[in-house]
Amino acid sequence: MDRREIADIVRARIGELLDHPRTIEEGDILSHHGLNSLLGVELTLRVEEEFDIAFEDDELNVENFETLRNITDLVAGKVAVRG
């Protein structure tokens, strides 16, 4: 799975939570679109399930989930390690 596919899937999950399908750009600050801590937890769970990954405690921080780009980079790294 390449980075673009990962970004598209993550964008779709964000869109489901925020009712903004496909309007999230990679560099957008997600909190400006309405992502709050409660929705962030839901997003984390959906992404973990979608990609069959688990985030480590130290990865669960605001910076990693601030933008679509950051989430995509984090997921891509985990998917690549998994092989």
PDB file of N, CA and C in Angstrom:
ATOM      1  N   MET A   1       0.854  -1.166   0.000  1.00  0.00           N
ATOM      2  CA  MET A   1       0.000   0.000   0.000  1.00  0.00           C
ATOM      3  C   MET A   1       0.905   1.236   0.000  1.00  0.00           C
ATOM      4  N   ASP A   2       0.640   2.147  -0.928  1.00  0.00           N
ATOM      5  CA  ASP A   2       1.492   3.334  -0.998  1.00  0.00           C
ATOM      6  C   ASP A   2       0.914   4.476  -0.160  1.00  0.00           C
ATOM      7  N   ARG A   3       1.711   5.524  -0.048  1.00  0.00           N
ATOM      8  CA  ARG A   3       1.360   6.653   0.806  1.00  0.00           C
ATOM      9  C   ARG A   3       0.049   7.316   0.377  1.00  0.00           C
ATOM     10  N   ARG A   4      -0.170   7.414  -0.911  1.00  0.00           N
ATOM     11  CA  ARG A   4      -1.398   8.044  -1.412  1.00  0.00           C
ATOM     12  C   ARG A   4      -2.635   7.253  -0.993  1.00  0.00           C
ATOM     13  N   GLU A   5      -2.549   5.941  -1.087  1.00  0.00           N
ATOM     14  CA  GLU A   5      -3.670   5.094  -0.663  1.00  0.00           C
ATOM     15  C   GLU A   5      -3.940   5.258   0.837  1.00  0.00           C
ATOM     16  N   ILE A   6      -2.867   5.300   1.610  1.00  0.00           N
ATOM     17  CA  ILE A   6      -3.007   5.499   3.049  1.00  0.00           C
ATOM     18  C   ILE A   6      -3.680   6.841   3.325  1.00  0.00           C
ATOM     19  N   ALA A   7      -3.212   7.902   2.667  1.00  0.00           N
ATOM     20  CA  ALA A   7      -3.788   9.238   2.861  1.00  0.00           C
ATOM     21  C   ALA A   7      -5.270   9.261   2.498  1.00  0.00           C
ATOM     22  N   ASP A   8      -5.626   8.598   1.416  1.00  0.00           N
ATOM     23  CA  ASP A   8      -7.034   8.569   0.997  1.00  0.00           C
ATOM     24  C   ASP A   8      -7.917   7.871   2.028  1.00  0.00           C
ATOM     25  N   ILE A   9      -7.424   6.786   2.581  1.00  0.00           N
ATOM     26  CA  ILE A   9      -8.192   6.051   3.590  1.00  0.00           C
ATOM     27  C   ILE A   9      -8.319   6.875   4.862  1.00  0.00           C
ATOM     28  N   VAL A  10      -7.208   7.466   5.303  1.00  0.00           N
ATOM     29  CA  VAL A  10      -7.251   8.286   6.523  1.00  0.00           C
ATOM     30  C   VAL A  10      -8.167   9.492   6.297  1.00  0.00           C
ATOM     31  N   ARG A  11      -8.077  10.112   5.136  1.00  0.00           N
ATOM     32  CA  ARG A  11      -8.953  11.256   4.806  1.00  0.00           C
ATOM     33  C   ARG A  11     -10.427  10.842   4.887  1.00  0.00           C
ATOM     34  N   ALA A  12     -10.739   9.658   4.391  1.00  0.00           N
ATOM     35  CA  ALA A  12     -12.117   9.167   4.435  1.00  0.00           C
ATOM     36  C   ALA A  12     -12.575   8.968   5.878  1.00  0.00           C
ATOM     37  N   ARG A  13     -11.711   8.417   6.736  1.00  0.00           N
ATOM     38  CA  ARG A  13     -12.076   8.208   8.143  1.00  0.00           C
ATOM     39  C   ARG A  13     -12.276   9.550   8.843  1.00  0.00           C
ATOM     40  N   ILE A  14     -11.421  10.521   8.560  1.00  0.00           N
ATOM     41  CA  ILE A  14     -11.578  11.860   9.129  1.00  0.00           C
ATOM     42  C   ILE A  14     -12.887  12.470   8.629  1.00  0.00           C
ATOM     43  N   GLY A  15     -13.152  12.326   7.355  1.00  0.00           N
ATOM     44  CA  GLY A  15     -14.379  12.856   6.779  1.00  0.00           C
ATOM     45  C   GLY A  15     -15.619  12.280   7.411  1.00  0.00           C
ATOM     46  N   GLU A  16     -15.586  10.983   7.718  1.00  0.00           N
ATOM     47  CA  GLU A  16     -16.728  10.348   8.388  1.00  0.00           C
ATOM     48  C   GLU A  16     -16.983  10.976   9.753  1.00  0.00           C
ATOM     49  N   LEU A  17     -15.920  11.227  10.480  1.00  0.00           N
ATOM     50  CA  LEU A  17     -16.050  11.785  11.827  1.00  0.00           C
ATOM     51  C   LEU A  17     -16.464  13.251  11.817  1.00  0.00           C
ATOM     52  N   LEU A  18     -15.984  13.996  10.828  1.00  0.00           N
ATOM     53  CA  LEU A  18     -16.194  15.448  10.817  1.00  0.00           C
ATOM     54  C   LEU A  18     -17.246  15.906   9.820  1.00  0.00           C
ATOM     55  N   ASP A  19     -17.845  14.976   9.102  1.00  0.00           N
ATOM     56  CA  ASP A  19     -18.823  15.312   8.068  1.00  0.00           C
ATOM     57  C   ASP A  19     -18.245  16.249   7.006  1.00  0.00           C
ATOM     58  N   HIS A  20     -16.966  16.040   6.685  1.00  0.00           N
ATOM     59  CA  HIS A  20     -16.292  16.804   5.631  1.00  0.00           C
ATOM     60  C   HIS A  20     -15.660  15.838   4.626  1.00  0.00           C
ATOM     61  N   PRO A  21     -16.432  15.051   3.938  1.00  0.00           N
ATOM     62  CA  PRO A  21     -15.817  14.059   3.051  1.00  0.00           C
ATOM     63  C   PRO A  21     -14.954  14.702   1.973  1.00  0.00           C
ATOM     64  N   ARG A  22     -13.718  14.255   1.947  1.00  0.00           N
ATOM     65  CA  ARG A  22     -12.752  14.624   0.901  1.00  0.00           C
ATOM     66  C   ARG A  22     -12.358  16.100   0.879  1.00  0.00           C
ATOM     67  N   THR A  23     -12.713  16.883   1.893  1.00  0.00           N
ATOM     68  CA  THR A  23     -12.335  18.297   1.877  1.00  0.00           C
ATOM     69  C   THR A  23     -11.105  18.592   2.718  1.00  0.00           C
ATOM     70  N   ILE A  24     -10.526  17.586   3.326  1.00  0.00           N
ATOM     71  CA  ILE A  24      -9.365  17.769   4.183  1.00  0.00           C
ATOM     72  C   ILE A  24      -8.098  17.676   3.325  1.00  0.00           C
ATOM     73  N   GLU A  25      -7.298  18.739   3.357  1.00  0.00           N
ATOM     74  CA  GLU A  25      -6.012  18.747   2.652  1.00  0.00           C
ATOM     75  C   GLU A  25      -4.935  18.223   3.601  1.00  0.00           C
ATOM     76  N   GLU A  26      -3.827  17.759   3.063  1.00  0.00           N
ATOM     77  CA  GLU A  26      -2.788  17.131   3.875  1.00  0.00           C
ATOM     78  C   GLU A  26      -2.227  18.043   4.956  1.00  0.00           C
ATOM     79  N   GLY A  27      -2.122  19.324   4.689  1.00  0.00           N
ATOM     80  CA  GLY A  27      -1.527  20.232   5.656  1.00  0.00           C
ATOM     81  C   GLY A  27      -2.510  20.933   6.571  1.00  0.00           C
ATOM     82  N   ASP A  28      -3.804  20.677   6.400  1.00  0.00           N
ATOM     83  CA  ASP A  28      -4.821  21.322   7.233  1.00  0.00           C
ATOM     84  C   ASP A  28      -4.662  20.915   8.697  1.00  0.00           C
ATOM     85  N   ILE A  29      -4.814  21.886   9.580  1.00  0.00           N
ATOM     86  CA  ILE A  29      -4.849  21.596  11.011  1.00  0.00           C
ATOM     87  C   ILE A  29      -6.237  21.016  11.311  1.00  0.00           C
ATOM     88  N   LEU A  30      -6.281  19.784  11.743  1.00  0.00           N
ATOM     89  CA  LEU A  30      -7.549  19.082  11.882  1.00  0.00           C
ATOM     90  C   LEU A  30      -8.454  19.695  12.943  1.00  0.00           C
ATOM     91  N   SER A  31      -7.887  20.298  13.957  1.00  0.00           N
ATOM     92  CA  SER A  31      -8.728  20.940  14.970  1.00  0.00           C
ATOM     93  C   SER A  31      -9.498  22.114  14.370  1.00  0.00           C
ATOM     94  N   HIS A  32      -8.980  22.717  13.316  1.00  0.00           N
ATOM     95  CA  HIS A  32      -9.694  23.813  12.637  1.00  0.00           C
ATOM     96  C   HIS A  32     -10.920  23.294  11.889  1.00  0.00           C
ATOM     97  N   HIS A  33     -10.954  22.007  11.645  1.00  0.00           N
ATOM     98  CA  HIS A  33     -12.101  21.369  10.986  1.00  0.00           C
ATOM     99  C   HIS A  33     -13.055  20.753  12.006  1.00  0.00           C
ATOM    100  N   GLY A  34     -12.720  20.851  13.287  1.00  0.00           N
ATOM    101  CA  GLY A  34     -13.606  20.344  14.320  1.00  0.00           C
ATOM    102  C   GLY A  34     -13.130  19.102  15.049  1.00  0.00           C
ATOM    103  N   LEU A  35     -11.920  18.623  14.743  1.00  0.00           N
ATOM    104  CA  LEU A  35     -11.412  17.450  15.459  1.00  0.00           C
ATOM    105  C   LEU A  35     -11.060  17.857  16.882  1.00  0.00           C
ATOM    106  N   ASN A  36     -11.700  17.237  17.842  1.00  0.00           N
ATOM    107  CA  ASN A  36     -11.401  17.497  19.248  1.00  0.00           C
ATOM    108  C   ASN A  36     -10.839  16.221  19.867  1.00  0.00           C
ATOM    109  N   SER A  37     -10.591  16.248  21.160  1.00  0.00           N
ATOM    110  CA  SER A  37      -9.944  15.092  21.788  1.00  0.00           C
ATOM    111  C   SER A  37     -10.807  13.835  21.724  1.00  0.00           C
ATOM    112  N   LEU A  38     -12.099  13.972  21.891  1.00  0.00           N
ATOM    113  CA  LEU A  38     -12.984  12.815  21.827  1.00  0.00           C
ATOM    114  C   LEU A  38     -13.003  12.208  20.421  1.00  0.00           C
ATOM    115  N   LEU A  39     -13.123  13.058  19.411  1.00  0.00           N
ATOM    116  CA  LEU A  39     -13.088  12.570  18.030  1.00  0.00           C
ATOM    117  C   LEU A  39     -11.702  12.042  17.672  1.00  0.00           C
ATOM    118  N   GLY A  40     -10.675  12.611  18.286  1.00  0.00           N
ATOM    119  CA  GLY A  40      -9.314  12.122  18.057  1.00  0.00           C
ATOM    120  C   GLY A  40      -9.135  10.690  18.525  1.00  0.00           C
ATOM    121  N   VAL A  41      -9.742  10.366  19.660  1.00  0.00           N
ATOM    122  CA  VAL A  41      -9.690   8.987  20.160  1.00  0.00           C
ATOM    123  C   VAL A  41     -10.416   8.064  19.187  1.00  0.00           C
ATOM    124  N   GLU A  42     -11.576   8.480  18.729  1.00  0.00           N
ATOM    125  CA  GLU A  42     -12.332   7.668  17.764  1.00  0.00           C
ATOM    126  C   GLU A  42     -11.537   7.486  16.468  1.00  0.00           C
ATOM    127  N   LEU A  43     -10.911   8.553  16.001  1.00  0.00           N
ATOM    128  CA  LEU A  43     -10.087   8.467  14.786  1.00  0.00           C
ATOM    129  C   LEU A  43      -8.939   7.484  14.988  1.00  0.00           C
ATOM    130  N   THR A  44      -8.290   7.569  16.130  1.00  0.00           N
ATOM    131  CA  THR A  44      -7.184   6.656  16.436  1.00  0.00           C
ATOM    132  C   THR A  44      -7.648   5.201  16.351  1.00  0.00           C
ATOM    133  N   LEU A  45      -8.774   4.912  16.957  1.00  0.00           N
ATOM    134  CA  LEU A  45      -9.296   3.546  16.946  1.00  0.00           C
ATOM    135  C   LEU A  45      -9.643   3.083  15.535  1.00  0.00           C
ATOM    136  N   ARG A  46     -10.254   3.963  14.758  1.00  0.00           N
ATOM    137  CA  ARG A  46     -10.626   3.605  13.382  1.00  0.00           C
ATOM    138  C   ARG A  46      -9.400   3.355  12.519  1.00  0.00           C
ATOM    139  N   VAL A  47      -8.378   4.187  12.677  1.00  0.00           N
ATOM    140  CA  VAL A  47      -7.154   4.024  11.883  1.00  0.00           C
ATOM    141  C   VAL A  47      -6.435   2.741  12.283  1.00  0.00           C
ATOM    142  N   GLU A  48      -6.355   2.481  13.583  1.00  0.00           N
ATOM    143  CA  GLU A  48      -5.717   1.238  14.026  1.00  0.00           C
ATOM    144  C   GLU A  48      -6.435   0.024  13.443  1.00  0.00           C
ATOM    145  N   GLU A  49      -7.751   0.051  13.475  1.00  0.00           N
ATOM    146  CA  GLU A  49      -8.522  -1.073  12.944  1.00  0.00           C
ATOM    147  C   GLU A  49      -8.372  -1.185  11.426  1.00  0.00           C
ATOM    148  N   GLU A  50      -8.465  -0.075  10.737  1.00  0.00           N
ATOM    149  CA  GLU A  50      -8.386  -0.062   9.267  1.00  0.00           C
ATOM    150  C   GLU A  50      -7.074  -0.660   8.759  1.00  0.00           C
ATOM    151  N   PHE A  51      -5.974  -0.299   9.424  1.00  0.00           N
ATOM    152  CA  PHE A  51      -4.657  -0.718   8.945  1.00  0.00           C
ATOM    153  C   PHE A  51      -4.075  -1.876   9.747  1.00  0.00           C
ATOM    154  N   ASP A  52      -4.834  -2.387  10.712  1.00  0.00           N
ATOM    155  CA  ASP A  52      -4.379  -3.487  11.565  1.00  0.00           C
ATOM    156  C   ASP A  52      -3.032  -3.157  12.206  1.00  0.00           C
ATOM    157  N   ILE A  53      -3.000  -1.982  12.836  1.00  0.00           N
ATOM    158  CA  ILE A  53      -1.798  -1.508  13.524  1.00  0.00           C
ATOM    159  C   ILE A  53      -2.190  -1.098  14.932  1.00  0.00           C
ATOM    160  N   ALA A  54      -1.187  -0.851  15.759  1.00  0.00           N
ATOM    161  CA  ALA A  54      -1.421  -0.318  17.102  1.00  0.00           C
ATOM    162  C   ALA A  54      -0.422   0.810  17.329  1.00  0.00           C
ATOM    163  N   PHE A  55      -0.918   1.924  17.801  1.00  0.00           N
ATOM    164  CA  PHE A  55      -0.049   3.046  18.135  1.00  0.00           C
ATOM    165  C   PHE A  55       0.509   2.845  19.534  1.00  0.00           C
ATOM    166  N   GLU A  56       1.770   3.175  19.685  1.00  0.00           N
ATOM    167  CA  GLU A  56       2.409   3.142  21.001  1.00  0.00           C
ATOM    168  C   GLU A  56       1.971   4.382  21.778  1.00  0.00           C
ATOM    169  N   ASP A  57       2.042   4.302  23.106  1.00  0.00           N
ATOM    170  CA  ASP A  57       1.627   5.432  23.936  1.00  0.00           C
ATOM    171  C   ASP A  57       2.348   6.723  23.556  1.00  0.00           C
ATOM    172  N   ASP A  58       3.646   6.630  23.287  1.00  0.00           N
ATOM    173  CA  ASP A  58       4.404   7.848  22.964  1.00  0.00           C
ATOM    174  C   ASP A  58       4.073   8.404  21.579  1.00  0.00           C
ATOM    175  N   GLU A  59       3.359   7.657  20.758  1.00  0.00           N
ATOM    176  CA  GLU A  59       2.925   8.139  19.447  1.00  0.00           C
ATOM    177  C   GLU A  59       1.592   8.875  19.519  1.00  0.00           C
ATOM    178  N   LEU A  60       0.893   8.703  20.602  1.00  0.00           N
ATOM    179  CA  LEU A  60      -0.428   9.313  20.774  1.00  0.00           C
ATOM    180  C   LEU A  60      -0.267  10.716  21.342  1.00  0.00           C
ATOM    181  N   ASN A  61       0.139  11.628  20.459  1.00  0.00           N
ATOM    182  CA  ASN A  61       0.324  13.017  20.869  1.00  0.00           C
ATOM    183  C   ASN A  61      -0.291  13.948  19.834  1.00  0.00           C
ATOM    184  N   VAL A  62      -0.460  15.180  20.222  1.00  0.00           N
ATOM    185  CA  VAL A  62      -1.118  16.168  19.360  1.00  0.00           C
ATOM    186  C   VAL A  62      -0.377  16.329  18.039  1.00  0.00           C
ATOM    187  N   GLU A  63       0.922  16.380  18.076  1.00  0.00           N
ATOM    188  CA  GLU A  63       1.698  16.600  16.846  1.00  0.00           C
ATOM    189  C   GLU A  63       1.443  15.508  15.807  1.00  0.00           C
ATOM    190  N   ASN A  64       1.432  14.251  16.217  1.00  0.00           N
ATOM    191  CA  ASN A  64       1.222  13.152  15.266  1.00  0.00           C
ATOM    192  C   ASN A  64      -0.167  13.148  14.653  1.00  0.00           C
ATOM    193  N   PHE A  65      -1.133  13.754  15.344  1.00  0.00           N
ATOM    194  CA  PHE A  65      -2.518  13.749  14.862  1.00  0.00           C
ATOM    195  C   PHE A  65      -3.021  15.158  14.525  1.00  0.00           C
ATOM    196  N   GLU A  66      -2.090  16.073  14.316  1.00  0.00           N
ATOM    197  CA  GLU A  66      -2.447  17.461  14.026  1.00  0.00           C
ATOM    198  C   GLU A  66      -2.930  17.658  12.593  1.00  0.00           C
ATOM    199  N   THR A  67      -2.341  16.916  11.660  1.00  0.00           N
ATOM    200  CA  THR A  67      -2.679  17.060  10.244  1.00  0.00           C
ATOM    201  C   THR A  67      -2.828  15.683   9.595  1.00  0.00           C
ATOM    202  N   LEU A  68      -3.481  15.663   8.466  1.00  0.00           N
ATOM    203  CA  LEU A  68      -3.573  14.433   7.677  1.00  0.00           C
ATOM    204  C   LEU A  68      -2.176  13.951   7.296  1.00  0.00           C
ATOM    205  N   ARG A  69      -1.301  14.865   6.950  1.00  0.00           N
ATOM    206  CA  ARG A  69       0.076  14.503   6.572  1.00  0.00           C
ATOM    207  C   ARG A  69       0.771  13.768   7.712  1.00  0.00           C
ATOM    208  N   ASN A  70       0.650  14.293   8.925  1.00  0.00           N
ATOM    209  CA  ASN A  70       1.322  13.667  10.068  1.00  0.00           C
ATOM    210  C   ASN A  70       0.767  12.269  10.343  1.00  0.00           C
ATOM    211  N   ILE A  71      -0.549  12.131  10.280  1.00  0.00           N
ATOM    212  CA  ILE A  71      -1.161  10.820  10.505  1.00  0.00           C
ATOM    213  C   ILE A  71      -0.717   9.847   9.418  1.00  0.00           C
ATOM    214  N   THR A  72      -0.733  10.308   8.174  1.00  0.00           N
ATOM    215  CA  THR A  72      -0.326   9.457   7.054  1.00  0.00           C
ATOM    216  C   THR A  72       1.114   9.002   7.211  1.00  0.00           C
ATOM    217  N   ASP A  73       2.007   9.913   7.593  1.00  0.00           N
ATOM    218  CA  ASP A  73       3.409   9.554   7.796  1.00  0.00           C
ATOM    219  C   ASP A  73       3.557   8.503   8.892  1.00  0.00           C
ATOM    220  N   LEU A  74       2.823   8.691   9.988  1.00  0.00           N
ATOM    221  CA  LEU A  74       2.886   7.747  11.097  1.00  0.00           C
ATOM    222  C   LEU A  74       2.389   6.363  10.668  1.00  0.00           C
ATOM    223  N   VAL A  75       1.255   6.327   9.989  1.00  0.00           N
ATOM    224  CA  VAL A  75       0.691   5.057   9.536  1.00  0.00           C
ATOM    225  C   VAL A  75       1.597   4.405   8.498  1.00  0.00           C
ATOM    226  N   ALA A  76       2.087   5.193   7.553  1.00  0.00           N
ATOM    227  CA  ALA A  76       2.969   4.643   6.508  1.00  0.00           C
ATOM    228  C   ALA A  76       4.207   3.999   7.118  1.00  0.00           C
ATOM    229  N   GLY A  77       4.757   4.613   8.141  1.00  0.00           N
ATOM    230  CA  GLY A  77       5.913   4.034   8.816  1.00  0.00           C
ATOM    231  C   GLY A  77       5.583   2.706   9.481  1.00  0.00           C
ATOM    232  N   LYS A  78       4.430   2.608  10.074  1.00  0.00           N
ATOM    233  CA  LYS A  78       4.029   1.377  10.741  1.00  0.00           C
ATOM    234  C   LYS A  78       3.693   0.276   9.731  1.00  0.00           C
ATOM    235  N   VAL A  79       3.057   0.649   8.649  1.00  0.00           N
ATOM    236  CA  VAL A  79       2.727  -0.330   7.600  1.00  0.00           C
ATOM    237  C   VAL A  79       3.999  -0.846   6.946  1.00  0.00           C
ATOM    238  N   ALA A  80       4.980   0.037   6.724  1.00  0.00           N
ATOM    239  CA  ALA A  80       6.236  -0.365   6.093  1.00  0.00           C
ATOM    240  C   ALA A  80       7.016  -1.327   6.995  1.00  0.00           C
ATOM    241  N   VAL A  81       7.025  -1.067   8.295  1.00  0.00           N
ATOM    242  CA  VAL A  81       7.731  -1.931   9.239  1.00  0.00           C
ATOM    243  C   VAL A  81       7.088  -3.314   9.286  1.00  0.00           C
ATOM    244  N   ARG A  82       5.767  -3.310   9.237  1.00  0.00           N
ATOM    245  CA  ARG A  82       5.028  -4.573   9.278  1.00  0.00           C
ATOM    246  C   ARG A  82       5.315  -5.409   8.041  1.00  0.00           C
ATOM    247  N   GLY A  83       5.550  -4.696   6.932  1.00  0.00           N
ATOM    248  CA  GLY A  83       5.898  -5.364   5.691  1.00  0.00           C
ATOM    249  C   GLY A  83       4.723  -5.888   5.009  1.00  0.00           C
TER     250      GLY A  83
END
